[in-house]
PDB file of C-alpha atoms in Angstrom:
ATOM      1  CA  MET F   1       0.000   0.000   0.000  1.00  0.00           C
ATOM      2  CA  PHE F   2       2.736   2.494   0.976  1.00  0.00           C
ATOM      3  CA  ASN F   3       5.551   0.967  -1.082  1.00  0.00           C
ATOM      4  CA  ASN F   4       7.079   3.453  -3.517  1.00  0.00           C
ATOM      5  CA  LYS F   5       4.670   6.190  -2.367  1.00  0.00           C
ATOM      6  CA  THR F   6       5.249   9.679  -1.004  1.00  0.00           C
ATOM      7  CA  ILE F   7       3.637  10.157   2.397  1.00  0.00           C
ATOM      8  CA  ILE F   8       3.328  13.366   4.386  1.00  0.00           C
ATOM      9  CA  ILE F   9       2.777  13.249   8.131  1.00  0.00           C
ATOM     10  CA  THR F  10       1.481  16.531   9.526  1.00  0.00           C
ATOM     11  CA  GLY F  11       2.430  16.859  13.162  1.00  0.00           C
ATOM     12  CA  GLY F  12       5.145  14.399  12.257  1.00  0.00           C
ATOM     13  CA  THR F  13       7.222  15.014  15.386  1.00  0.00           C
ATOM     14  CA  GLY F  14       4.352  14.214  17.745  1.00  0.00           C
ATOM     15  CA  SER F  15       3.755  10.808  19.315  1.00  0.00           C
ATOM     16  CA  PHE F  16       1.519   9.554  16.487  1.00  0.00           C
ATOM     17  CA  GLY F  17       3.823  10.934  13.806  1.00  0.00           C
ATOM     18  CA  LYS F  18       6.919   9.304  15.261  1.00  0.00           C
ATOM     19  CA  ASN F  19       5.204   5.951  15.745  1.00  0.00           C
ATOM     20  CA  PHE F  20       3.678   6.019  12.262  1.00  0.00           C
ATOM     21  CA  THR F  21       7.060   6.879  10.758  1.00  0.00           C
ATOM     22  CA  HIS F  22       8.643   3.902  12.526  1.00  0.00           C
ATOM     23  CA  LEU F  23       5.834   1.653  11.267  1.00  0.00           C
ATOM     24  CA  LEU F  24       6.303   2.866   7.682  1.00  0.00           C
ATOM     25  CA  LEU F  25      10.049   2.262   7.837  1.00  0.00           C
ATOM     26  CA  ARG F  26       9.606  -1.172   9.390  1.00  0.00           C
ATOM     27  CA  LYS F  27       6.832  -2.557   7.166  1.00  0.00           C
ATOM     28  CA  TYR F  28       7.097  -0.693   3.853  1.00  0.00           C
ATOM     29  CA  LYS F  29       9.530   0.809   1.375  1.00  0.00           C
ATOM     30  CA  PRO F  30       8.163   4.335   0.853  1.00  0.00           C
ATOM     31  CA  LYS F  31       9.609   6.563  -1.838  1.00  0.00           C
ATOM     32  CA  LYS F  32       9.536   9.545   0.524  1.00  0.00           C
ATOM     33  CA  ILE F  33       8.263  10.335   4.023  1.00  0.00           C
ATOM     34  CA  ILE F  34       7.781  14.033   4.701  1.00  0.00           C
ATOM     35  CA  ILE F  35       7.811  14.952   8.392  1.00  0.00           C
ATOM     36  CA  PHE F  36       5.811  18.191   8.474  1.00  0.00           C
ATOM     37  CA  SER F  37       6.006  20.076  11.761  1.00  0.00           C
ATOM     38  CA  ARG F  38       6.312  23.620  13.021  1.00  0.00           C
ATOM     39  CA  ASP F  39       8.699  22.690  15.837  1.00  0.00           C
ATOM     40  CA  GLU F  40      12.287  22.943  14.616  1.00  0.00           C
ATOM     41  CA  MET F  41      13.713  21.567  17.877  1.00  0.00           C
ATOM     42  CA  LYS F  42      11.530  18.441  17.728  1.00  0.00           C
ATOM     43  CA  GLN F  43      12.545  17.931  14.111  1.00  0.00           C
ATOM     44  CA  PHE F  44      16.196  18.207  15.119  1.00  0.00           C
ATOM     45  CA  GLU F  45      15.689  15.663  17.915  1.00  0.00           C
ATOM     46  CA  MET F  46      13.817  13.282  15.618  1.00  0.00           C
ATOM     47  CA  GLU F  47      16.529  13.622  12.970  1.00  0.00           C
ATOM     48  CA  GLN F  48      19.091  12.470  15.556  1.00  0.00           C
ATOM     49  CA  LYS F  49      17.254   9.115  15.753  1.00  0.00           C
ATOM     50  CA  LEU F  50      15.974   8.911  12.164  1.00  0.00           C
ATOM     51  CA  SER F  51      18.712  10.601  10.196  1.00  0.00           C
ATOM     52  CA  VAL F  52      18.420  11.341   6.501  1.00  0.00           C
ATOM     53  CA  LYS F  53      21.789   9.647   6.081  1.00  0.00           C
ATOM     54  CA  LYS F  54      20.442   6.361   7.489  1.00  0.00           C
ATOM     55  CA  TYR F  55      16.941   6.776   6.019  1.00  0.00           C
ATOM     56  CA  PRO F  56      17.310   8.694   2.744  1.00  0.00           C
ATOM     57  CA  CYS F  57      13.552   8.569   2.129  1.00  0.00           C
ATOM     58  CA  ILE F  58      12.895  10.948   5.045  1.00  0.00           C
ATOM     59  CA  ARG F  59      12.523  14.694   4.529  1.00  0.00           C
ATOM     60  CA  TYR F  60      12.027  17.148   7.382  1.00  0.00           C
ATOM     61  CA  PHE F  61       9.804  20.079   6.462  1.00  0.00           C
ATOM     62  CA  ILE F  62       9.166  23.081   8.731  1.00  0.00           C
ATOM     63  CA  GLY F  63       5.690  24.530   8.395  1.00  0.00           C
ATOM     64  CA  ASP F  64       2.358  25.238  10.003  1.00  0.00           C
ATOM     65  CA  VAL F  65      -0.929  23.726   8.822  1.00  0.00           C
ATOM     66  CA  ARG F  66      -2.432  27.231   9.036  1.00  0.00           C
ATOM     67  CA  ASP F  67      -0.073  28.445   6.289  1.00  0.00           C
ATOM     68  CA  LYS F  68      -1.769  27.472   3.011  1.00  0.00           C
ATOM     69  CA  ASP F  69       1.169  28.473   0.804  1.00  0.00           C
ATOM     70  CA  ARG F  70       3.568  26.319   2.830  1.00  0.00           C
ATOM     71  CA  LEU F  71       1.100  23.408   2.732  1.00  0.00           C
ATOM     72  CA  ASP F  72       0.835  23.704  -1.047  1.00  0.00           C
ATOM     73  CA  ILE F  73       4.613  23.351  -1.298  1.00  0.00           C
ATOM     74  CA  ALA F  74       4.745  20.465   1.173  1.00  0.00           C
ATOM     75  CA  PHE F  75       1.936  18.495  -0.493  1.00  0.00           C
ATOM     76  CA  ASN F  76       3.405  18.740  -4.002  1.00  0.00           C
ATOM     77  CA  GLY F  77       3.686  15.170  -5.346  1.00  0.00           C
ATOM     78  CA  VAL F  78       2.284  13.534  -2.196  1.00  0.00           C
ATOM     79  CA  ASP F  79       0.317  10.297  -2.567  1.00  0.00           C
ATOM     80  CA  TYR F  80      -0.925  10.001   1.018  1.00  0.00           C
TER      81      TYR F  80
END
């Protein structure tokens, strides 16, 4: 289902986002996982555990769901 797909996780640094990211990495081979969050510190901390070097499919994206222009950029090419 998620193999070779681009997935965005809004609130990606929260408890659900982190757990869902781990599940995707464990069970599937996604093309790209976009961790969308407004908290730069939480993204930094998450990147220490799930580094782009180790997991090249992960992208960290700073943004707020209330910012439509930023959402438009983030959702470009997203499957789920």
